[in-house]
mmCIF file of C-alpha atoms in Angstrom:
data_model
loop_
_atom_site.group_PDB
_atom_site.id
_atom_site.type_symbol
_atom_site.label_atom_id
_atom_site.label_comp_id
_atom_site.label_asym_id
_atom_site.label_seq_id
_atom_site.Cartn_x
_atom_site.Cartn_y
_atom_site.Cartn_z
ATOM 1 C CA UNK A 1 -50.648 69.351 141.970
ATOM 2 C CA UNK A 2 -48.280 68.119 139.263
ATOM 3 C CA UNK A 3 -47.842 70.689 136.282
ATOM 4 C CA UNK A 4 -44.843 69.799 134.437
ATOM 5 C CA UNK A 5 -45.802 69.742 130.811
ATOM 6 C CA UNK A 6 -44.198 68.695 127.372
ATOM 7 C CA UNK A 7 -43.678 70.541 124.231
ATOM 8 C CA UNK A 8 -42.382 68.717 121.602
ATOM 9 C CA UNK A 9 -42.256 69.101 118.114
ATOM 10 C CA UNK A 10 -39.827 68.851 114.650
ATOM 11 C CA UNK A 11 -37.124 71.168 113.769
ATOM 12 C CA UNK A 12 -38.569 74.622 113.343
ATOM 13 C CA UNK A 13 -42.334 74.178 113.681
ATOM 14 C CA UNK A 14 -42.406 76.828 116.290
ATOM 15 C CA UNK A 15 -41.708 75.322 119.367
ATOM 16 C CA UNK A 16 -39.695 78.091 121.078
ATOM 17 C CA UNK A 17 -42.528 80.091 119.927
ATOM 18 C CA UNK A 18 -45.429 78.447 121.670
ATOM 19 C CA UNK A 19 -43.329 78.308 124.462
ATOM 20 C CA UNK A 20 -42.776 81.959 125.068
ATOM 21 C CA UNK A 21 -46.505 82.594 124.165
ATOM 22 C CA UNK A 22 -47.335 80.419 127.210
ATOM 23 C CA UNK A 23 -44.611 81.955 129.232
ATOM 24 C CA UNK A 24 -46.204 85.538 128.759
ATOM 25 C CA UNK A 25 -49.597 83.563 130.381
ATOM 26 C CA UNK A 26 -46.963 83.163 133.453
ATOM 27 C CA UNK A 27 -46.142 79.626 132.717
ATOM 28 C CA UNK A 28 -42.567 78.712 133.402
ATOM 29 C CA UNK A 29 -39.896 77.177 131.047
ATOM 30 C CA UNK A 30 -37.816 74.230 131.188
ATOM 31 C CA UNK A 31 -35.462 74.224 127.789
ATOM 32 C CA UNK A 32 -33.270 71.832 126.650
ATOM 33 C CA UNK A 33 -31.171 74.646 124.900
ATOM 34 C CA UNK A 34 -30.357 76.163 127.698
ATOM 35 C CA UNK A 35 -28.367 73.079 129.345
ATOM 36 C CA UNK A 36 -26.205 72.685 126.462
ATOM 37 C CA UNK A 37 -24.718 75.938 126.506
ATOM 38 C CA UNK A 38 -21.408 73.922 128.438
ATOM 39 C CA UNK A 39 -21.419 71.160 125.276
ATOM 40 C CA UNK A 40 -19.126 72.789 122.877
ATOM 41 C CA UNK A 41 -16.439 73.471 125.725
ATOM 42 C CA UNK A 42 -16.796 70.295 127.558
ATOM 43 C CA UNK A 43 -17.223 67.845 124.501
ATOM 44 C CA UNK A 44 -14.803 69.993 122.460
ATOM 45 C CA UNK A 45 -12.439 66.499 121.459
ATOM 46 C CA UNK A 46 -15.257 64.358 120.811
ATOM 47 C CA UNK A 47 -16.970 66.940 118.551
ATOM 48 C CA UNK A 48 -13.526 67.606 116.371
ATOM 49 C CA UNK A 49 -12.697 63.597 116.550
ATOM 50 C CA UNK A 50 -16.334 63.573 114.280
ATOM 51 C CA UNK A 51 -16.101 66.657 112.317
ATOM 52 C CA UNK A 52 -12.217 67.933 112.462
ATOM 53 C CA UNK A 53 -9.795 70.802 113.173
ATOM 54 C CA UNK A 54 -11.977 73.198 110.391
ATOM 55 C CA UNK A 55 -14.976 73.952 112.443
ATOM 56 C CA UNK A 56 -12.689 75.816 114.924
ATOM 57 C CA UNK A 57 -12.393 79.473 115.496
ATOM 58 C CA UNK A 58 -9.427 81.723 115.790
ATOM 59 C CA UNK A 59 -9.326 81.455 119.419
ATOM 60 C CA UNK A 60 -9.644 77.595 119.458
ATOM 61 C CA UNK A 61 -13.295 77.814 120.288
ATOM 62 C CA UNK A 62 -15.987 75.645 118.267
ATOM 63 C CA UNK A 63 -17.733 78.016 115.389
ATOM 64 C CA UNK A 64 -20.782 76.910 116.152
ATOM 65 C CA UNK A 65 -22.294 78.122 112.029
ATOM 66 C CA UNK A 66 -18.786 75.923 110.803
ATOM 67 C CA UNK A 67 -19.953 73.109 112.738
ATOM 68 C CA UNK A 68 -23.673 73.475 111.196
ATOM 69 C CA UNK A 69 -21.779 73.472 107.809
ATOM 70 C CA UNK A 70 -19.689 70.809 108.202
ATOM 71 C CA UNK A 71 -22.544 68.617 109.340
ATOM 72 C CA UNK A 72 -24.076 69.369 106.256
ATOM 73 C CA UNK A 73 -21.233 68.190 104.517
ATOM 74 C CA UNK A 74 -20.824 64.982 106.515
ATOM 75 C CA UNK A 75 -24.831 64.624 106.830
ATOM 76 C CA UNK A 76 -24.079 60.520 107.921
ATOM 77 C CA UNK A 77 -22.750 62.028 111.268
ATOM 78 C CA UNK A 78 -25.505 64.227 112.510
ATOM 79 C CA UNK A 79 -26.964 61.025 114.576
ATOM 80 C CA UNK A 80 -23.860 60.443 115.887
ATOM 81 C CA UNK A 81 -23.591 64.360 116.838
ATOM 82 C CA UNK A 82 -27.143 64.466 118.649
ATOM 83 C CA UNK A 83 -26.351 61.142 120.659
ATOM 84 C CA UNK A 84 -23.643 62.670 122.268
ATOM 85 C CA UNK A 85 -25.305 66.069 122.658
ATOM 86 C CA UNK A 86 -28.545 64.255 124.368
ATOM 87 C CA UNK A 87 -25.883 61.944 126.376
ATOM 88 C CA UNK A 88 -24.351 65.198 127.754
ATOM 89 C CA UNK A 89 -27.636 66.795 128.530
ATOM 90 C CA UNK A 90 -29.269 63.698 130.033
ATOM 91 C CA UNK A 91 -28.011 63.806 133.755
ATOM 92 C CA UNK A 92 -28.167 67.667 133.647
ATOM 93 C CA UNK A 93 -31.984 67.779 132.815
ATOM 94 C CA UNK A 94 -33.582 64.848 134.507
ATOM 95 C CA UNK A 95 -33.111 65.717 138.217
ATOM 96 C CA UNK A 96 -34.818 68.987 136.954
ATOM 97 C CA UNK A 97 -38.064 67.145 135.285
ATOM 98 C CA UNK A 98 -37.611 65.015 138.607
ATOM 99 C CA UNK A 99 -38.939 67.586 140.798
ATOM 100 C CA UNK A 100 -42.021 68.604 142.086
ATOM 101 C CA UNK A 101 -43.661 71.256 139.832
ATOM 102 C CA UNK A 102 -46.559 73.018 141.377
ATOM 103 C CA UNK A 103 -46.765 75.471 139.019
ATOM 104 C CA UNK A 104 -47.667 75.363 135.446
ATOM 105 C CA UNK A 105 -43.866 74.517 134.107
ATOM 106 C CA UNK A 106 -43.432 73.962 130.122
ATOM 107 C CA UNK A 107 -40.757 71.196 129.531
ATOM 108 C CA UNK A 108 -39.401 72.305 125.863
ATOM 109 C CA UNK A 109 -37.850 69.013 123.880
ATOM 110 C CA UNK A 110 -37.816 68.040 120.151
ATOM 111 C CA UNK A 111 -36.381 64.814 121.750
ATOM 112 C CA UNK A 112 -38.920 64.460 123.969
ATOM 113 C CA UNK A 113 -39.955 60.785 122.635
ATOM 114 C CA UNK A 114 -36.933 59.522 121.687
ATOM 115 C CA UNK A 115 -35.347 60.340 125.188
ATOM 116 C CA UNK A 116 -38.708 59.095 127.221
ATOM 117 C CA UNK A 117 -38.895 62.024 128.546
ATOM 118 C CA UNK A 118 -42.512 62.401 128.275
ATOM 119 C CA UNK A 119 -42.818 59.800 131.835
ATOM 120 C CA UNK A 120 -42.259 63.042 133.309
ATOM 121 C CA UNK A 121 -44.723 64.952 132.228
ATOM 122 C CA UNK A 122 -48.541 65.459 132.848
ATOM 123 C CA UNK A 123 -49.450 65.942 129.301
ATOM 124 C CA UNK A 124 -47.614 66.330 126.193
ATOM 125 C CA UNK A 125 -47.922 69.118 123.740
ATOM 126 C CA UNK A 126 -47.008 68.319 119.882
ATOM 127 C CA UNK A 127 -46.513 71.468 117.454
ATOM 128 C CA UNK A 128 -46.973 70.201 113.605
ATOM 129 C CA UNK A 129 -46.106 72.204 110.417
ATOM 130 C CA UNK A 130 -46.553 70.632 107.008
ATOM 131 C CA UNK A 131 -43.135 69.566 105.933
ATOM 132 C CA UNK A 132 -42.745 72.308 103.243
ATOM 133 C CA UNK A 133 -43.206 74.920 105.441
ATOM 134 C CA UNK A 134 -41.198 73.362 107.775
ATOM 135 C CA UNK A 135 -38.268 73.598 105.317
ATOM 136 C CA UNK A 136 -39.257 76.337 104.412
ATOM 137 C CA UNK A 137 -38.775 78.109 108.003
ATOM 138 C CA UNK A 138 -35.374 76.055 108.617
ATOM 139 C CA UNK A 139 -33.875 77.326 105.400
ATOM 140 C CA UNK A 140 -34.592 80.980 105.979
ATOM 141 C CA UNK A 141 -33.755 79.934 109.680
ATOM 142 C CA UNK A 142 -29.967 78.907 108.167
ATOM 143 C CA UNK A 143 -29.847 81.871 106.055
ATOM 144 C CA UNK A 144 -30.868 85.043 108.368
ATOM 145 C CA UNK A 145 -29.249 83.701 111.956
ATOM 146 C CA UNK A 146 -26.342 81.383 110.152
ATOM 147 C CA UNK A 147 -25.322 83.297 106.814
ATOM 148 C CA UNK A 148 -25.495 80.004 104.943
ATOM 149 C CA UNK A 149 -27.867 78.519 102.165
ATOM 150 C CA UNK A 150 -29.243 75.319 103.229
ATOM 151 C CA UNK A 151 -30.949 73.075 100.169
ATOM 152 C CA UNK A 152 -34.116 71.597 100.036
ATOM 153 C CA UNK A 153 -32.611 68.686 100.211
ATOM 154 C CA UNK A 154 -30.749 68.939 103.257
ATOM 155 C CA UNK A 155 -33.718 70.151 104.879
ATOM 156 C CA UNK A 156 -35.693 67.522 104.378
ATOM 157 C CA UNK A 157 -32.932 65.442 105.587
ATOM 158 C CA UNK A 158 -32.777 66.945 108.610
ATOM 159 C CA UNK A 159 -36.288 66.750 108.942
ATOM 160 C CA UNK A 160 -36.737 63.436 108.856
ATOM 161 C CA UNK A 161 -33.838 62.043 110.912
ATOM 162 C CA UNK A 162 -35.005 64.158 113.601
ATOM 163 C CA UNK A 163 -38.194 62.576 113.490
ATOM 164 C CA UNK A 164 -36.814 59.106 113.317
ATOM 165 C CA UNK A 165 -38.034 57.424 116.444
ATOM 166 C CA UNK A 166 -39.206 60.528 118.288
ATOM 167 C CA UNK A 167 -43.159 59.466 117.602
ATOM 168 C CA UNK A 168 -45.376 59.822 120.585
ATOM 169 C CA UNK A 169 -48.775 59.944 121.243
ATOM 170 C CA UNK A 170 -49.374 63.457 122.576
ATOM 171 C CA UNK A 171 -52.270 64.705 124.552
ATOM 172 C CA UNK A 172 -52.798 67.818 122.341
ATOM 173 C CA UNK A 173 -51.703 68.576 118.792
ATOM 174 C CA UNK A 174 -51.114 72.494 117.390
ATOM 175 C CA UNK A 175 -50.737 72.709 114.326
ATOM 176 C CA UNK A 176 -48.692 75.413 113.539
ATOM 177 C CA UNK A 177 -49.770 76.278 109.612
ATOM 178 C CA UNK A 178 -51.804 79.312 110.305
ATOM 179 C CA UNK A 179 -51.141 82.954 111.279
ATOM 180 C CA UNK A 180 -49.077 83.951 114.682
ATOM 181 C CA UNK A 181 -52.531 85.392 115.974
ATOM 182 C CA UNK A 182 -54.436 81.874 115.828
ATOM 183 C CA UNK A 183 -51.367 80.915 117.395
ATOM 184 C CA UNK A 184 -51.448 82.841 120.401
ATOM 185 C CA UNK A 185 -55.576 82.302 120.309
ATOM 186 C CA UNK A 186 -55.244 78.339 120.688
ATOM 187 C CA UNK A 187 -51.895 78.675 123.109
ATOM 188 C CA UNK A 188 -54.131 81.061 125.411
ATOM 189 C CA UNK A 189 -57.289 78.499 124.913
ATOM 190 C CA UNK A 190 -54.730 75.909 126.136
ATOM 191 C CA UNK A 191 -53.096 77.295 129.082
ATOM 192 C CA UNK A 192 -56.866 78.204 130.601
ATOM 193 C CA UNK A 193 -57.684 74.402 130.554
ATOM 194 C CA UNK A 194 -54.902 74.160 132.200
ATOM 195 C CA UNK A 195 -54.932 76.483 134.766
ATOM 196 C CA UNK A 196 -58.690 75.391 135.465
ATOM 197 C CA UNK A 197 -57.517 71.763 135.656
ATOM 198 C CA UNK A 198 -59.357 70.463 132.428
ATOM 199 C CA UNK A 199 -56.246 69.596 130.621
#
C-alpha cells in the first residue's frame, strides 16, 4: 500500500511540529531540511555572487544568521536564494519520494506546491496559522535561535513570497491557532484514519 504523505504549510505555522507529533505515532519522516545540510558548502560561490564576502565566517564558512541578515537587507534576492536552494535539493529528494513507501512516511515541504511535489504523495496535509501569529512565531523564531530582531514588516514579506505560487488543494487542513494539546488531539485523530485506511 502506498503511504507517502505531504505536509506542507507557510513559514512557521508548525510544520516541524506536526511532523514530530506524527513521528511519536511511529510515522516516518521525509524532510527537506535535512538534504540541504551540503548547500552552503557546495553552492558556497553562487550564494556570495548574490549576497557577498560579509556573510562569511572566520574560517571561510557561510554564517548561516549573516546570511539570514543580509537577505533581509537585500529582501529582492530571497527568490533568487530559494530557486537555487530547491534546484540543489531537487535531484537529491525525488528518487527518495520515488520509492515505494509501505509504511506511513510524512514528506515535510513548505514547497510542496510550488515544486509539484505533491504527484508523489497519497494525500496532502496543509498546516494554517492566521498571518499575525504567523509573524508573530517567525519573529520570536529570529530572535531566540538567530539573535536578531526581525520587523513586522519583513515578516510579512517573507510570508507572502513564500506563499507566492505554492497554493494547492490539500486533502486535510490543520489549523494551527489553538493550544499544542488540540494539536496533538487532531494529529493523533489523523494518523488513526490513516493507519485504518480512511484517509
Amino acid at each position: 500500500m502506498f503511504m507517502l504523505y505531504g505536509l506542507t504549510g507557510g513559514i512557521c505555522t508548525g510544520k516541524s511540529l506536526v511532523a514530530e507529533m506524527f513521528k511519536m505515532h511511529g510515522a516516518t519522516l521525509i524532510r527537506t531540511d535535512d538534504y540541504l545540510k551540503g548547500a552552503y558548502v557546495d553552492l558556497k560561490e553562487e550564494i556570495l555572487c548574490l549576497f557577498g564576502d560579509s556573510i562569511l565566517d572566520t574560517l571561510g564558512k557561510i554564517d548561516r544568521t549573516e546570511l539570514k541578515k543580509t537577505m533581509l537587507e537585500k529582501m529582492d534576492l530571497i527568490e533568487t536564494f530559494w530557486e537555487i536552494a530547491d534546484s540543489y535539493l531537487e535531484p537529491r529528494i525525488i528518487p527518495i519520494l520515488e520509492k515505494e513507501h509501505n509504511e506511513i512516511t510524512i514528506f515535510e515541504a513548505a514547497q510542496l506546491y510550488k515544486r509539484e511535489w505533491n504527484r508523489y504523495c497519497k494525500k496532502v496535509i496543509e498546516i494554517q496559522m492566521p498571518t499575525k501569529r504567523q509573524a508573530e512565531f517567525l519573529m520570536d523564531r529570529a530572535k531566540r535561535r538567530d539573535d536578531f530582531i526581525l520587523t513586522d514588516e519583513q515578516a510579512l514579506y517573507v510570508i507572502e513570497k513564500q506563499l507566492q505560487g505554492n497554493n494547492g488543494n490539500p486533502d486535510h487542513v490543520i489549523n494551527n491557532e489553538g493550544s499544542v494539546s488540540q494539536l496533538e488531539s487532531e494529529v493523533a485523530g489523523l494518523y488513526v484514519r490513516i493507519k485504518n485506511g480512511d484517509f
